[in-house]
Structures are given as C-alpha cells and as structure tokens.
mmCIF file of C-alpha atoms in Angstrom:
data_model
loop_
_atom_site.group_PDB
_atom_site.id
_atom_site.type_symbol
_atom_site.label_atom_id
_atom_site.label_comp_id
_atom_site.label_asym_id
_atom_site.label_seq_id
_atom_site.Cartn_x
_atom_site.Cartn_y
_atom_site.Cartn_z
ATOM 1 C CA MET A 1 -0.013 -0.018 -0.003
ATOM 2 C CA GLU A 2 1.220 3.412 -0.912
ATOM 3 C CA LYS A 3 1.763 6.016 1.761
ATOM 4 C CA ILE A 4 0.192 9.405 1.892
ATOM 5 C CA LYS A 5 2.909 12.029 1.344
ATOM 6 C CA SER A 6 2.903 15.703 2.027
ATOM 7 C CA THR A 7 5.051 18.250 0.280
ATOM 8 C CA THR A 8 6.592 21.640 0.035
ATOM 9 C CA VAL A 9 7.475 23.609 3.200
ATOM 10 C CA VAL A 10 9.604 26.827 3.263
ATOM 11 C CA ALA A 11 11.029 28.681 6.103
ATOM 12 C CA ILE A 12 12.705 32.167 5.725
ATOM 13 C CA ARG A 13 14.415 34.484 8.081
ATOM 14 C CA HIS A 14 14.716 37.971 6.681
ATOM 15 C CA ASN A 15 15.045 41.413 8.298
ATOM 16 C CA GLY A 16 14.538 40.109 11.814
ATOM 17 C CA GLN A 17 11.224 38.120 10.973
ATOM 18 C CA THR A 18 10.991 34.429 10.580
ATOM 19 C CA VAL A 19 8.152 32.903 8.669
ATOM 20 C CA VAL A 20 7.263 29.217 7.788
ATOM 21 C CA GLY A 21 4.671 28.197 5.127
ATOM 22 C CA ALA A 22 3.451 25.178 3.336
ATOM 23 C CA ASP A 23 1.032 24.049 0.724
ATOM 24 C CA GLY A 24 -1.855 21.840 1.545
ATOM 25 C CA GLN A 25 -1.525 18.859 -0.895
ATOM 26 C CA ALA A 26 -1.292 15.351 0.335
ATOM 27 C CA THR A 27 -0.689 12.831 -2.412
ATOM 28 C CA LEU A 28 -1.401 9.039 -2.497
ATOM 29 C CA GLY A 29 0.772 7.662 -5.406
ATOM 30 C CA ASN A 30 -0.071 9.918 -8.248
ATOM 31 C CA THR A 31 -3.419 11.095 -6.925
ATOM 32 C CA VAL A 32 -4.386 14.032 -4.794
ATOM 33 C CA ALA A 33 -5.685 12.544 -1.572
ATOM 34 C CA LYS A 34 -6.369 15.915 0.114
ATOM 35 C CA SER A 35 -5.793 19.487 -0.906
ATOM 36 C CA SER A 36 -6.031 21.214 2.434
ATOM 37 C CA VAL A 37 -3.613 19.383 4.881
ATOM 38 C CA LYS A 38 -2.189 21.663 7.554
ATOM 39 C CA LYS A 39 1.537 20.989 7.566
ATOM 40 C CA ILE A 40 2.470 23.875 9.824
ATOM 41 C CA ARG A 41 2.324 23.682 13.505
ATOM 42 C CA VAL A 42 2.705 26.557 16.115
ATOM 43 C CA LEU A 43 4.318 25.614 19.318
ATOM 44 C CA GLN A 44 5.238 27.519 22.592
ATOM 45 C CA ASN A 45 2.552 30.134 22.032
ATOM 46 C CA GLY A 46 3.913 30.985 18.609
ATOM 47 C CA ARG A 47 7.660 31.132 19.617
ATOM 48 C CA ILE A 48 8.471 28.027 17.568
ATOM 49 C CA VAL A 49 6.882 27.076 14.325
ATOM 50 C CA THR A 50 7.318 23.715 12.672
ATOM 51 C CA GLY A 51 6.599 22.303 9.244
ATOM 52 C CA PHE A 52 6.702 18.824 7.958
ATOM 53 C CA ALA A 53 7.011 16.945 4.633
ATOM 54 C CA GLY A 54 6.825 13.153 4.013
ATOM 55 C CA SER A 55 4.403 10.608 5.411
ATOM 56 C CA THR A 56 1.736 12.503 7.307
ATOM 57 C CA ALA A 57 1.371 9.954 10.116
ATOM 58 C CA ASP A 58 5.135 9.784 10.607
ATOM 59 C CA ALA A 59 5.561 13.500 10.683
ATOM 60 C CA PHE A 60 2.895 13.725 13.448
ATOM 61 C CA THR A 61 4.860 11.090 15.505
ATOM 62 C CA LEU A 62 7.969 13.224 15.107
ATOM 63 C CA LEU A 63 6.154 16.322 16.005
ATOM 64 C CA GLU A 64 4.925 14.766 19.272
ATOM 65 C CA ARG A 65 8.514 13.571 19.999
ATOM 66 C CA PHE A 66 9.853 17.124 19.298
ATOM 67 C CA GLU A 67 7.476 18.596 21.711
ATOM 68 C CA GLU A 68 8.445 16.164 24.355
ATOM 69 C CA LYS A 69 12.126 17.098 23.653
ATOM 70 C CA LEU A 70 11.264 20.791 24.036
ATOM 71 C CA GLY A 71 9.691 20.140 27.388
ATOM 72 C CA ALA A 72 12.664 18.022 28.559
ATOM 73 C CA PHE A 73 15.286 20.660 27.520
ATOM 74 C CA GLY A 74 13.634 23.832 28.742
ATOM 75 C CA ASN A 75 12.161 24.818 25.375
ATOM 76 C CA ASN A 76 15.637 25.007 23.927
ATOM 77 C CA MET A 77 14.818 24.436 20.310
ATOM 78 C CA LYS A 78 18.413 23.560 19.088
ATOM 79 C CA ARG A 79 19.036 21.080 21.913
ATOM 80 C CA ALA A 80 15.531 19.507 21.359
ATOM 81 C CA ALA A 81 16.300 19.186 17.648
ATOM 82 C CA VAL A 82 19.666 17.501 18.244
ATOM 83 C CA GLU A 83 18.174 15.162 20.804
ATOM 84 C CA LEU A 84 15.251 14.314 18.494
ATOM 85 C CA ALA A 85 17.730 13.640 15.612
ATOM 86 C CA LYS A 86 19.872 11.375 17.768
ATOM 87 C CA GLU A 87 16.728 9.389 18.917
ATOM 88 C CA TRP A 88 15.278 9.242 15.444
ATOM 89 C CA ARG A 89 18.576 7.728 14.055
ATOM 90 C CA MET A 90 19.020 5.165 17.028
ATOM 91 C CA ASP A 91 15.434 4.010 17.825
ATOM 92 C CA ARG A 92 14.228 1.003 15.805
ATOM 93 C CA MET A 93 10.698 2.171 15.377
ATOM 94 C CA LEU A 94 11.591 5.871 14.705
ATOM 95 C CA SER A 95 14.369 5.071 12.269
ATOM 96 C CA LYS A 96 11.611 3.758 9.903
ATOM 97 C CA LEU A 97 9.703 6.970 9.769
ATOM 98 C CA GLU A 98 9.692 8.718 6.469
ATOM 99 C CA ALA A 99 9.467 12.477 7.089
ATOM 100 C CA MET A 100 11.499 15.680 7.609
ATOM 101 C CA MET A 101 10.809 18.795 9.668
ATOM 102 C CA ILE A 102 11.698 22.300 9.641
ATOM 103 C CA VAL A 103 11.690 23.929 13.153
ATOM 104 C CA ALA A 104 12.145 27.719 13.578
ATOM 105 C CA ASP A 105 12.216 30.334 16.332
ATOM 106 C CA LYS A 106 13.154 34.036 16.132
ATOM 107 C CA ASP A 107 16.846 33.220 15.975
ATOM 108 C CA ASP A 108 17.261 30.049 13.981
ATOM 109 C CA ILE A 109 15.883 27.823 11.338
ATOM 110 C CA LEU A 110 16.806 24.004 11.402
ATOM 111 C CA ILE A 111 16.054 21.149 9.168
ATOM 112 C CA ILE A 112 15.705 17.710 11.046
ATOM 113 C CA SER A 113 16.098 14.463 9.052
ATOM 114 C CA GLY A 114 15.846 10.871 10.009
ATOM 115 C CA THR A 115 19.486 10.251 9.218
ATOM 116 C CA GLY A 116 20.486 12.131 12.275
ATOM 117 C CA ASP A 117 21.057 15.553 10.625
ATOM 118 C CA VAL A 118 20.316 18.832 11.994
ATOM 119 C CA ILE A 119 21.034 21.341 9.364
ATOM 120 C CA GLU A 120 21.252 25.202 9.655
ATOM 121 C CA PRO A 121 20.537 26.168 6.078
ATOM 122 C CA ASP A 122 22.514 28.763 3.990
ATOM 123 C CA MET A 123 20.960 32.197 3.527
ATOM 124 C CA GLU A 124 18.391 31.632 6.205
ATOM 125 C CA ILE A 125 16.216 29.679 3.957
ATOM 126 C CA ALA A 126 15.041 26.113 4.590
ATOM 127 C CA THR A 127 12.934 23.992 2.129
ATOM 128 C CA ILE A 128 11.654 20.304 2.326
ATOM 129 C CA GLY A 129 9.433 18.192 0.360
ATOM 130 C CA SER A 130 8.730 17.468 -3.300
ATOM 131 C CA GLY A 131 8.728 21.046 -4.368
ATOM 132 C CA SER A 132 11.618 22.157 -2.200
ATOM 133 C CA MET A 133 14.132 22.865 -4.800
ATOM 134 C CA TYR A 134 11.656 25.069 -6.966
ATOM 135 C CA ALA A 135 10.741 26.913 -3.624
ATOM 136 C CA GLN A 136 14.415 27.184 -2.643
ATOM 137 C CA SER A 137 15.356 28.562 -5.977
ATOM 138 C CA ALA A 138 12.629 31.184 -5.788
ATOM 139 C CA ALA A 139 13.396 32.042 -2.258
ATOM 140 C CA ARG A 140 17.033 32.565 -2.955
ATOM 141 C CA ALA A 141 16.214 34.847 -5.942
ATOM 142 C CA LEU A 142 13.747 36.913 -3.932
ATOM 143 C CA LYS A 143 16.210 37.438 -1.039
ATOM 144 C CA LYS A 144 18.933 38.484 -3.482
ATOM 145 C CA PHE A 145 17.030 40.508 -5.946
ATOM 146 C CA ALA A 146 13.949 41.815 -4.029
ATOM 147 C CA PRO A 147 15.086 42.417 -0.435
ATOM 148 C CA GLN A 148 12.468 45.009 0.056
ATOM 149 C CA LEU A 149 9.926 42.221 0.367
ATOM 150 C CA SER A 150 9.015 40.787 3.855
ATOM 151 C CA ALA A 151 9.673 37.289 4.986
ATOM 152 C CA GLU A 152 6.132 36.445 4.655
ATOM 153 C CA GLU A 153 5.949 37.742 1.089
ATOM 154 C CA MET A 154 9.032 35.665 0.126
ATOM 155 C CA VAL A 155 7.521 32.538 1.705
ATOM 156 C CA ARG A 156 4.184 33.101 -0.089
ATOM 157 C CA GLU A 157 5.764 33.824 -3.443
ATOM 158 C CA SER A 158 8.225 30.938 -3.147
ATOM 159 C CA LEU A 159 5.386 28.558 -2.524
ATOM 160 C CA GLN A 160 3.276 30.110 -5.416
ATOM 161 C CA ILE A 161 6.213 29.576 -7.712
ATOM 162 C CA ALA A 162 6.734 25.951 -6.462
ATOM 163 C CA ALA A 163 2.996 25.166 -6.902
ATOM 164 C CA ASP A 164 3.040 26.615 -10.541
ATOM 165 C CA ILE A 165 5.793 24.002 -11.331
ATOM 166 C CA CYS A 166 5.498 21.022 -9.039
ATOM 167 C CA ILE A 167 2.549 18.604 -9.475
ATOM 168 C CA TYR A 168 2.843 17.619 -5.841
ATOM 169 C CA THR A 169 2.407 21.122 -4.505
ATOM 170 C CA ASN A 170 -0.713 23.243 -4.606
ATOM 171 C CA HIS A 171 -1.878 26.837 -3.925
ATOM 172 C CA ASN A 172 -3.671 26.139 -0.604
ATOM 173 C CA LEU A 173 -1.146 27.860 1.568
ATOM 174 C CA VAL A 174 -0.701 28.063 5.388
ATOM 175 C CA ILE A 175 1.890 30.651 6.512
ATOM 176 C CA GLU A 176 2.757 31.346 10.175
ATOM 177 C CA LYS A 177 5.111 34.135 11.556
ATOM 178 C CA VAL A 178 7.218 33.286 14.561
ATOM 179 C CA LYS A 179 6.599 35.597 17.530
ATOM 180 C CA ASP A 180 9.356 37.376 19.275
#
C-alpha cells in the first residue's frame, strides 16, 4: 500500500522576521488525496513554528517527540532538535519513519532529518518536500533581488512558484510568523 505524502515547506528569516509556510496537498501515489492538509504547527505560544514533509502519520509522530524534547530541555529548540535527531537515528521504530521537519524560532531555522542530521541552512532559507528545490530557488532569488519584500511575502511567493511548477504542490497555503 502506498503512503500518503505531504510536500513543500519553506522557512525564511529576513529582516528580523522568521516565517514558515507550506502548501496543502497530500498525495497518494499519483492522486491528490487531500488538498488542504495543515503541515504547519505553532508551538510555545507562537515562539516556535514547525513544518513537515513526507508521510503524514510519521510527521505527527515526530512532532509529538519534538514537543516532548522541548519540554525536557527547557524549550531550547536547538537542543531539542539535536536530541530528536539522535533518537530518530538510533530508535528502531523511529528510524523507519519517512518524514522531515523544519523547526524555527526568532533566531534559528533548522532542518531535522531521519539520518540524524540537524542542518542550519544557508541564507536563512530552509525548504523540504517534493517542491523544495523550486521553492528554494525562488526564495534565494527573492532574497537576493527583492530584499524589500517581507519574509512573509517571500515565503508566499516561493510557495506560489513551486505550486506553479511541481505537480505535488498546490496553492492552498498556510503561513505562520514566529513571535518574538
């Protein structure tokens, strides 16, 4: 049986603002299973925003574990991300999960993968999912050539461009700003 997969998440930090957004498409094989999946979660009263791509059920499992790690490490996002990545890589059940996460606060954006990676992306732009390379290309160009735009405008336009190109990405966007 094919898994339901969710795609394209973008996080950008620009001019002191951090914003995370995602499209709403979940795909089962080559069929749109749902067009309004919410792949963004707001944690810690808006001080941390997460986004996920991959198998939806797997992503929810990882999100729960991330929240547990935040609680265990005094809401220190970097420490929680590293501890989740270590557990994800070492735990037999977790190591089978097929998802990736972006976590962001006012200071940092991180990509967490099941191979034990915690990546601080270049240019303060993180993208994951099927349309990630389209969104990343758009975001990099916007940051370089349209710096007058807000982080939210850059996230929105990057996702719109990805949705225009990637068949696994749609225009039903959810965008959240990280609170200071």
